[in-house]
Short mmCIF file of C-alpha atoms and ligand atoms in Angstrom, two decimals:
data_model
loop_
_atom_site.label_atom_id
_atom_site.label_comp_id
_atom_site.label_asym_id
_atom_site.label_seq_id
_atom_site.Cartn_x
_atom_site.Cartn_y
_atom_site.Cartn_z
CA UNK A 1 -15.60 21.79 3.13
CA UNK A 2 -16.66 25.11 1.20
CA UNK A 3 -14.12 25.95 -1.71
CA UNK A 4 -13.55 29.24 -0.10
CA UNK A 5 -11.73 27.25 3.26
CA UNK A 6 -8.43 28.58 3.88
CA UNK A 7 -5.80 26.32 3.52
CA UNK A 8 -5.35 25.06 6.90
CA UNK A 9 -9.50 23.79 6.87
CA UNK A 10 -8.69 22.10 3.75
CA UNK A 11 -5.91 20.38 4.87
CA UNK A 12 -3.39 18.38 2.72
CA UNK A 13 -4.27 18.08 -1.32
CA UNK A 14 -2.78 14.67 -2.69
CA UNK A 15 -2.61 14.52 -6.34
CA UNK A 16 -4.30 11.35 -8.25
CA UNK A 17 -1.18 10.01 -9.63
CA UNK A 18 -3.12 9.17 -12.37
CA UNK A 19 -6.47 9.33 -14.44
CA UNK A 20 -5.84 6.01 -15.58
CA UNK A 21 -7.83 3.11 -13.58
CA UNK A 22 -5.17 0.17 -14.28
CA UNK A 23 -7.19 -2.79 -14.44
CA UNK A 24 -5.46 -5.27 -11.93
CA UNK A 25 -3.51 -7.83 -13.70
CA UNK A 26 -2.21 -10.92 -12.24
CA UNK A 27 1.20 -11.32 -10.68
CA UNK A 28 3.91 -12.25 -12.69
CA UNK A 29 6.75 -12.41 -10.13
CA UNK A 30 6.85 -16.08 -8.53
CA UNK A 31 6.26 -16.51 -4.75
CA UNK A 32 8.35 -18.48 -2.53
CA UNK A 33 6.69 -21.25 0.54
CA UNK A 34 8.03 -22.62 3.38
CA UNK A 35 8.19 -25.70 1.35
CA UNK A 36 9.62 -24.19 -2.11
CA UNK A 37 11.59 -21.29 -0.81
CA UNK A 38 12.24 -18.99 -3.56
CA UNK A 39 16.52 -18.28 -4.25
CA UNK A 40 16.75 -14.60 -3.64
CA UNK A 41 19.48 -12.16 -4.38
CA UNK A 42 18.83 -8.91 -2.76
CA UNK A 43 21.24 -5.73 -4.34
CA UNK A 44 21.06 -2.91 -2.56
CA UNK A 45 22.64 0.04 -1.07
CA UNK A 46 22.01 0.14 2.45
CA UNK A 47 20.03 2.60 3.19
CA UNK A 48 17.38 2.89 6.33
CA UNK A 49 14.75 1.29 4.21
CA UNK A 50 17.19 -1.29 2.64
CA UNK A 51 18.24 -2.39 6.21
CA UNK A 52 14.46 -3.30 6.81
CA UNK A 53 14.27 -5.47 3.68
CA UNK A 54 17.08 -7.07 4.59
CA UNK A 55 15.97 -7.80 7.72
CA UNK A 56 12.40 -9.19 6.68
CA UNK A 57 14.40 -11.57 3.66
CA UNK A 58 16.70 -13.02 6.87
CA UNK A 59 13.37 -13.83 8.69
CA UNK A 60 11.41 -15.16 6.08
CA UNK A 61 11.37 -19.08 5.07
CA UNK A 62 9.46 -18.14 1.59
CA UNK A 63 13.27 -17.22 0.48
CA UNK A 64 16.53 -18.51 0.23
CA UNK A 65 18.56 -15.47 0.38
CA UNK A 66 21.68 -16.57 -1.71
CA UNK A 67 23.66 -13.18 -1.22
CA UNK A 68 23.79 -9.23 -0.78
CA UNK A 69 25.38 -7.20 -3.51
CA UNK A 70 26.00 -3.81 -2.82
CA UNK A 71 26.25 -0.45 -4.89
CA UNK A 72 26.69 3.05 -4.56
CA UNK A 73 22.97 4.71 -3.88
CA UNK A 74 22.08 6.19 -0.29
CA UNK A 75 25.69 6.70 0.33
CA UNK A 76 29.52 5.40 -1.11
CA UNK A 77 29.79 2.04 -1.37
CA UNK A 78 32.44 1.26 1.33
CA UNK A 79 29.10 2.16 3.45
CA UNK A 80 26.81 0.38 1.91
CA UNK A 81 28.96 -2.98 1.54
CA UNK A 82 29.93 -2.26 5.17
CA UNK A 83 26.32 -1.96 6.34
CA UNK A 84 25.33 -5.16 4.38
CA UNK A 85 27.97 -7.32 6.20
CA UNK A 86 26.78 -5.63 9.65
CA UNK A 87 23.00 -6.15 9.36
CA UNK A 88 23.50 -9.65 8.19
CA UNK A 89 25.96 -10.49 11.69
CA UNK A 90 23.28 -8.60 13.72
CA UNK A 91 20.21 -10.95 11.99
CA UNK A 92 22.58 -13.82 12.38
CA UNK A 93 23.39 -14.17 8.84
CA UNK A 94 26.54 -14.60 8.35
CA UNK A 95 26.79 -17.12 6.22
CA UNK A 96 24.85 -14.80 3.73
CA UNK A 97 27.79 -13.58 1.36
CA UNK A 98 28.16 -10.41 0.41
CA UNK A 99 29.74 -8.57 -2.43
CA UNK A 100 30.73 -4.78 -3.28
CA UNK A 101 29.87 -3.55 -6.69
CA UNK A 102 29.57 -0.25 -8.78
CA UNK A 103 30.31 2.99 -6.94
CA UNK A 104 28.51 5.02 -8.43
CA UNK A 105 26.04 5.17 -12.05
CA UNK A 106 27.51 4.07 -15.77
CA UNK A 107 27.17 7.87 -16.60
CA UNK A 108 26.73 11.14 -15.29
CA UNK A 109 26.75 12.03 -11.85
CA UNK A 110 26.96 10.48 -8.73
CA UNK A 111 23.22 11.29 -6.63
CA UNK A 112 22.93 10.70 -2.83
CA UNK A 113 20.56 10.09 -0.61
CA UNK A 114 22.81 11.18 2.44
CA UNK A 115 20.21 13.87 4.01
CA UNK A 116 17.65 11.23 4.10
CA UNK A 117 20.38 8.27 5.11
CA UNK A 118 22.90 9.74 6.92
CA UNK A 119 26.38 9.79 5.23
CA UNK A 120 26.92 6.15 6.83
CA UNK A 121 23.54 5.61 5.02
CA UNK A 122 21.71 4.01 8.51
CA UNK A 123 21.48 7.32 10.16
CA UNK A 124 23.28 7.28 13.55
CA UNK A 125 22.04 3.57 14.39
CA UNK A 126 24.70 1.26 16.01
CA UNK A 127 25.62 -1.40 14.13
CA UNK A 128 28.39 -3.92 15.68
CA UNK A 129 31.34 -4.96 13.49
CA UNK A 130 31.04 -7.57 11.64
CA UNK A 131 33.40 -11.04 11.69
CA UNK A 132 33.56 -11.48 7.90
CA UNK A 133 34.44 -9.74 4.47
CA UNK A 134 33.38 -8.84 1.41
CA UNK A 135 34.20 -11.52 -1.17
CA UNK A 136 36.41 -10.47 -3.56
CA UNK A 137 35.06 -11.68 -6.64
CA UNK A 138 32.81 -8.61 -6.25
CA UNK A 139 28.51 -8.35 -7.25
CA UNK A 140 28.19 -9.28 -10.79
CA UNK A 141 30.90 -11.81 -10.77
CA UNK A 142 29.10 -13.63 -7.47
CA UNK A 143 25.93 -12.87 -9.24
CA UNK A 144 26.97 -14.09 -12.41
CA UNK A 145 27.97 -17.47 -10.62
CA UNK A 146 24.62 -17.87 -8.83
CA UNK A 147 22.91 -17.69 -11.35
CA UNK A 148 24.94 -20.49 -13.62
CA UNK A 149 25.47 -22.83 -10.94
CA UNK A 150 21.64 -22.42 -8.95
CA UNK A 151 19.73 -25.73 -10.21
CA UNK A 152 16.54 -23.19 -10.27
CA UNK A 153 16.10 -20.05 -11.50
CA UNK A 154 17.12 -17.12 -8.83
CA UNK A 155 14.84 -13.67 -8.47
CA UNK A 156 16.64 -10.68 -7.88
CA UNK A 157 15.39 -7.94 -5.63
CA UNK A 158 17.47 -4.41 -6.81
CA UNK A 159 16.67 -1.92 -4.45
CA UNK A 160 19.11 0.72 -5.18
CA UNK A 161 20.39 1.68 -8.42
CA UNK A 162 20.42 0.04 -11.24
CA UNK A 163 24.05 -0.09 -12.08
CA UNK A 164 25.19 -3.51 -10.89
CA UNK A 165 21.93 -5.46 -12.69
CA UNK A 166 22.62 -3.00 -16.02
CA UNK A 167 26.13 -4.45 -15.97
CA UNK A 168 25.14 -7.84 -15.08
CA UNK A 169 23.06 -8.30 -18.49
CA UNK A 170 25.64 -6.60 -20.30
CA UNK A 171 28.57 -8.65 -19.52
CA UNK A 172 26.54 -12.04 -19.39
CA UNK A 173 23.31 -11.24 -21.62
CA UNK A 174 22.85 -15.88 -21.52
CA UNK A 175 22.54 -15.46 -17.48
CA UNK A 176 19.09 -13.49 -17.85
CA UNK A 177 17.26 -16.65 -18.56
CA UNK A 178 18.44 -18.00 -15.52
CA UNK A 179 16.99 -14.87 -13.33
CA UNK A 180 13.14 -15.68 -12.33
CA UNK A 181 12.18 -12.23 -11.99
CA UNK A 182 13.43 -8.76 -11.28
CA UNK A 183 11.27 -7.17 -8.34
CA UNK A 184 12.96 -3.67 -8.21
CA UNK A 185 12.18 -0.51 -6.00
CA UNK A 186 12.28 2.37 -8.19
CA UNK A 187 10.61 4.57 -10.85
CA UNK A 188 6.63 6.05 -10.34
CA UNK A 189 3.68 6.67 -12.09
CA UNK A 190 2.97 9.68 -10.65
CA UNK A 191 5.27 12.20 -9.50
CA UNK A 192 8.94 11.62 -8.38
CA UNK A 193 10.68 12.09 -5.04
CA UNK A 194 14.47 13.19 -5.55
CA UNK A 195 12.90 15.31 -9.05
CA UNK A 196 9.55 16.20 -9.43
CA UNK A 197 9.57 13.62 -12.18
CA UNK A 198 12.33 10.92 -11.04
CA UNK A 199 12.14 8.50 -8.09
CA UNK A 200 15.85 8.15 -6.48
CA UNK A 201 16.78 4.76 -7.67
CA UNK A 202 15.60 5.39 -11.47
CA UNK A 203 17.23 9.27 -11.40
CA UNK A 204 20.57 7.48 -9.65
CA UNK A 205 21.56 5.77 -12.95
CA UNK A 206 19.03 6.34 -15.62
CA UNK A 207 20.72 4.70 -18.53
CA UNK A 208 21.45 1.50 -16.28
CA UNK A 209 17.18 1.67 -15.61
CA UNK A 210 16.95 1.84 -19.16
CA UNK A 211 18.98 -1.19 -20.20
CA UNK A 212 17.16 -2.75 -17.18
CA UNK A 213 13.39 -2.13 -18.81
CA UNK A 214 14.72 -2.91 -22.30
CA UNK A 215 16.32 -6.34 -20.96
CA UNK A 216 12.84 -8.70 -21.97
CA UNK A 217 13.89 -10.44 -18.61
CA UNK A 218 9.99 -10.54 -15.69
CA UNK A 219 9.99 -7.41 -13.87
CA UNK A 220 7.83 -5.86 -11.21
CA UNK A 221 8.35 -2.48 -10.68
CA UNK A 222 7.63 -1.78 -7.11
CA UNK A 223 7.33 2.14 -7.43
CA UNK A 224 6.44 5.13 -5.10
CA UNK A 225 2.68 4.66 -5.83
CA UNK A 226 2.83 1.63 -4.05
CA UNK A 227 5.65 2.30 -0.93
CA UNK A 228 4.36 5.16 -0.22
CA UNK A 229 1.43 3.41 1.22
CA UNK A 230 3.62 0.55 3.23
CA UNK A 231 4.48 3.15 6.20
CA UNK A 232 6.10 2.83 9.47
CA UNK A 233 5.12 5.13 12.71
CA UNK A 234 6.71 5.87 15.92
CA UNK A 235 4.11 2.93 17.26
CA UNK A 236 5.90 0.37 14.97
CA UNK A 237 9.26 1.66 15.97
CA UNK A 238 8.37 1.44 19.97
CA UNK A 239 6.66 -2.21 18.72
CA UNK A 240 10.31 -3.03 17.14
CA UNK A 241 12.08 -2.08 20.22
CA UNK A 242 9.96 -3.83 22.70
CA UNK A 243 10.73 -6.73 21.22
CA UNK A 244 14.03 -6.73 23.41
CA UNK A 245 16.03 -8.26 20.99
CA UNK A 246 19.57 -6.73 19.07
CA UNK A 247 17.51 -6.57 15.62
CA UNK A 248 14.24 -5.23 17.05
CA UNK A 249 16.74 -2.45 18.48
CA UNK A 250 18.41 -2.09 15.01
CA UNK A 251 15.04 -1.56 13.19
CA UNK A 252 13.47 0.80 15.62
CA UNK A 253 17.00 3.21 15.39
CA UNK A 254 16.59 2.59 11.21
CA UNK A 255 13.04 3.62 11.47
CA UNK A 256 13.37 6.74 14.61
CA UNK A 257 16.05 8.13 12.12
CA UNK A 258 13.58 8.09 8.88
CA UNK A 259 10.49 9.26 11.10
CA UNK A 260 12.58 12.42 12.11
CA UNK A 261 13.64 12.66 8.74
CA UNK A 262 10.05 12.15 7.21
CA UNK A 263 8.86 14.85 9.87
CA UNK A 264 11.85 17.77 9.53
CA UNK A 265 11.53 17.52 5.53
CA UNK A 266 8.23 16.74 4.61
CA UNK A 267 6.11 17.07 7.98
CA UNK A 268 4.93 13.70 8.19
CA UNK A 269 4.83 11.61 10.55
CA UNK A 270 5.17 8.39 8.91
CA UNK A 271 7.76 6.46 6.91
CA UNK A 272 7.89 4.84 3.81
CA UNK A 273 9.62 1.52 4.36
CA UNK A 274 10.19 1.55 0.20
CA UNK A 275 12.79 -1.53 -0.54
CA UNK A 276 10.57 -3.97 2.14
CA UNK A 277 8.11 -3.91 -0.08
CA UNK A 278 9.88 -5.57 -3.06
CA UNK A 279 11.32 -8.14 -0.68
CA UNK A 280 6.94 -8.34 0.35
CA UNK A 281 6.18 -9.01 -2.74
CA UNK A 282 8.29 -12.29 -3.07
CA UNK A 283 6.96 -13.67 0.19
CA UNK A 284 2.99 -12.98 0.08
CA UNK A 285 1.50 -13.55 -2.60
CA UNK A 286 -1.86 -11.32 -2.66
CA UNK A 287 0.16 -8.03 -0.57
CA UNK A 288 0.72 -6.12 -3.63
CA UNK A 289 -2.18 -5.86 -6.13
CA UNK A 290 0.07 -4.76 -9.91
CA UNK A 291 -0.82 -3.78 -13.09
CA UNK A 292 0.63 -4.65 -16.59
CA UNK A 293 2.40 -1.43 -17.65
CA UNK A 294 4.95 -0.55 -20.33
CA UNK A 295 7.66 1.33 -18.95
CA UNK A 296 10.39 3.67 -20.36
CA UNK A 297 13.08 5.32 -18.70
CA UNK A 298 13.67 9.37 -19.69
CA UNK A 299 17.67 9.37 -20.05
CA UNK A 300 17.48 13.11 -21.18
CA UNK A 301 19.40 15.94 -19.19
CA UNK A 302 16.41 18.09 -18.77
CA UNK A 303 13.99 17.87 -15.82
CA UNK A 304 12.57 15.03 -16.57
CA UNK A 305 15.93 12.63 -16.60
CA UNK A 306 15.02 9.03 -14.54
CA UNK A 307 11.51 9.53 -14.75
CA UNK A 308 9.64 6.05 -15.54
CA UNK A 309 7.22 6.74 -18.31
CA UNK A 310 4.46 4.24 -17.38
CA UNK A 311 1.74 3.66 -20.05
CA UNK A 312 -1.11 1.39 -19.01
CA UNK A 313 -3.44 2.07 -21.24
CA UNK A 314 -4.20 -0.56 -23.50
CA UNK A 315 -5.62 1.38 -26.97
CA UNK A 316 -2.57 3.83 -26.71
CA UNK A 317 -0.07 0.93 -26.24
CA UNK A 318 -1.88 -0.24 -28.98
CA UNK A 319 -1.70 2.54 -31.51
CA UNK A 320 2.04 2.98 -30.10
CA UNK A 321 2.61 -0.83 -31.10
CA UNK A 322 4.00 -1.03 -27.15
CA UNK A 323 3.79 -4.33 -24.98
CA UNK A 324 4.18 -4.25 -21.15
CA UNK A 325 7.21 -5.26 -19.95
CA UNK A 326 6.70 -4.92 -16.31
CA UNK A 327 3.97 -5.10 -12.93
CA UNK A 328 3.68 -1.97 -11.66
CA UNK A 329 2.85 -1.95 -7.81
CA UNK A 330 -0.54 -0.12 -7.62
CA UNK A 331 -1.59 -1.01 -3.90
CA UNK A 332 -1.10 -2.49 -0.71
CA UNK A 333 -2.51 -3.09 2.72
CA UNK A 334 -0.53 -0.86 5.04
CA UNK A 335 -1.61 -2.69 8.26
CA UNK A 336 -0.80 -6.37 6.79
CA UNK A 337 2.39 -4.79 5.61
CA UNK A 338 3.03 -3.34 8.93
CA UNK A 339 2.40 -6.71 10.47
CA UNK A 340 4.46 -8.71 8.54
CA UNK A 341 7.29 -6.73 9.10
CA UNK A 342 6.84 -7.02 12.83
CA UNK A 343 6.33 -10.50 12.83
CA UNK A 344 9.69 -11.00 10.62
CA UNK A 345 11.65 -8.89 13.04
CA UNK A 346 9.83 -11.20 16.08
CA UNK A 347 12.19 -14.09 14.91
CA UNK A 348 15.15 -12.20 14.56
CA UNK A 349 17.78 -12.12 16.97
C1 LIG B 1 14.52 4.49 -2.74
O1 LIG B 1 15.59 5.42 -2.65
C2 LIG B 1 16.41 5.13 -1.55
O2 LIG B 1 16.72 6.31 -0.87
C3 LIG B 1 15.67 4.12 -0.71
O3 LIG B 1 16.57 3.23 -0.09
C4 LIG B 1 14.80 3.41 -1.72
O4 LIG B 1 15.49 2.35 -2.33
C5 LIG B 1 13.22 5.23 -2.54
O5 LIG B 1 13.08 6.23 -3.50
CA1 LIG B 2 17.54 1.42 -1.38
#
């Protein structure tokens, strides 16, 4: 390629997200086995993507999925708890409980993801009704109790906003020895998606992110770096639906809807299956290769508001007298990704 191509010979230009080469660090979030399943609460705001992490928790005997707490992200609430208790029926989870929390961010206003998500926030994919409730303790209370009453620590996977696990720590700062890790979706090294420099979850509630990365409780910080590598095609979504069964059908309407999405907005025809891979991370252990990073939330109103300052570099952190205080998702294996999420679906019903 000559630098005097026209754009079209040169194709695409993707940006290094950044000049720093993180040296890999070793995994700090625990795994679960068949034989030592890992408690797992999942909070989340379903969401396309969320629907598929749900889906691959419900399949996968490395966790014990204690409950799904909702809060307002991709679309309202009502949706999202309303989803949740859907999805779990379809996967054949209903004994999974589920519990509505925060509407919308602890300040500031209240972001959507509805052109991505649909406003029911799973696109136009059927979901049949499900026979059970919310409970009406709501998400940090049925968090809250758990946590106290689980003989072994619990991980949390948060893959929408921040709002419900910011309110959790305030209102019961003792409970965040009892969580095992946080392994969130959100935030980026690089550039954002919603902003140039915010990622949807992080820019949704910044000042919950930031009492989230200030906590001192594990985190990994599954970011766009890594999900945008753990992508879906139309093959996986015609694998999904040959697998004949209700969920295969469910996850190959989820992922149609965020292919024509992906291809109307950004031309692409893949998807980024985003919240699956914090749910990955708790269930393989060598998927996701992190790096030690500090990270600090911008809660400023100019452009730069939820972006996730990451700083890996250990003479600066250093000099700055900085620690990390999370694993930052750096890579993954799209095809073993892609494969496990097949596989999980396989077993569904
Ligand atoms: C995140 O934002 C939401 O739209 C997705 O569900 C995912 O959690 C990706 O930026
Ligand atoms: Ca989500």
């Amino acid at each position: 390629m000559s630098a005097g191509a026209s754009p079209d010979e040169r194709g695409p230009l993707r940006a290094v997200p950044t000049f720093h080469p993180a040296a890999a660090g070793v995994r700090t979030a625990p795994v679960g086995t068949r034989e030592r399943p890992l408690p797992l609460i999942i909070d989340s705001d379903p969401g396309l993507d969320d629907a598929l992490a749900i889906g691959l928790a419900c399949a996968s005997p490395e966790v014990r999925l204690l409950a799904v707490t909702t809060v307002g992200g991709n679309a309202d609430v009502a949706h999202c708890t309303e989803n949740a208790l859907r999805l779990l029926h379809a996967y054949g989870r209903d004994d999974v409980p589920v519990a509505e929390g925060a509407p919308g961010a602890l300040l500031g206003d209240v972001v959507r993801a509805t052109e991505v998500h649909g406003v029911s926030g799973v696109g136009d994919t059927h979901l049949p009704t499900a026979p059970t409730a919310p409970r009406p303790e709501g998400a940090v209370a049925l968090m809250a109790r758990l946590l106290a009453e689980s003989p072994e620590p619990v991980a949390i996977a948060p893959i929408g906003p921040l709002t419900n696990i910011a309110l959790l720590l305030r209102a019961h700062p003792r409970l965040a020895a009892r969580i095992a890790h946080l392994c969130l979706m959100g935030g980026s090294i690089g550039e954002g998606n919603t902003t140039a420099a915010a990622e949807f979850n992080i820019l949704a509630d910044p000042e919950a992110a930031d009492v989230v990365f200030r906590s001192g409780v594990p985190i990994t910080m599954v970011g766009l770096d890594v999900t945008h590598q753990a992508l879906l095609d139309r093959s996986s979504a015609r694998a999904l639906r040959e697998l004949g069964t209700a969920s295969g059908r469910i996850a190959a309407e989820l992922a149609d809807y965020a292919l024509d999405r992906a291809l109307e907005r950004s031309g692409t025809a893949t998807m980024a299956v985003h919240d699956a891979v914090a749910v990955a991370h708790l269930i393989v252990p060598d998927l996701v290769a992190v790096a030690p990073y500090h990270v600090a939330v911008e809660t400023g109103h100019g452009p730069a508001r939820g972006r996730t300052v990451c700083d890996g570099l250990p003479h600066r952190l250093r000099r700055l007298g900085l620690v990390p205080n999370a694993d930052v998702g750096i890579v993954i294996d799209r095809g073993r990704f892609e494969r496990l999420l097949l596989d999980a679906y396989a077993r569904l019903p």
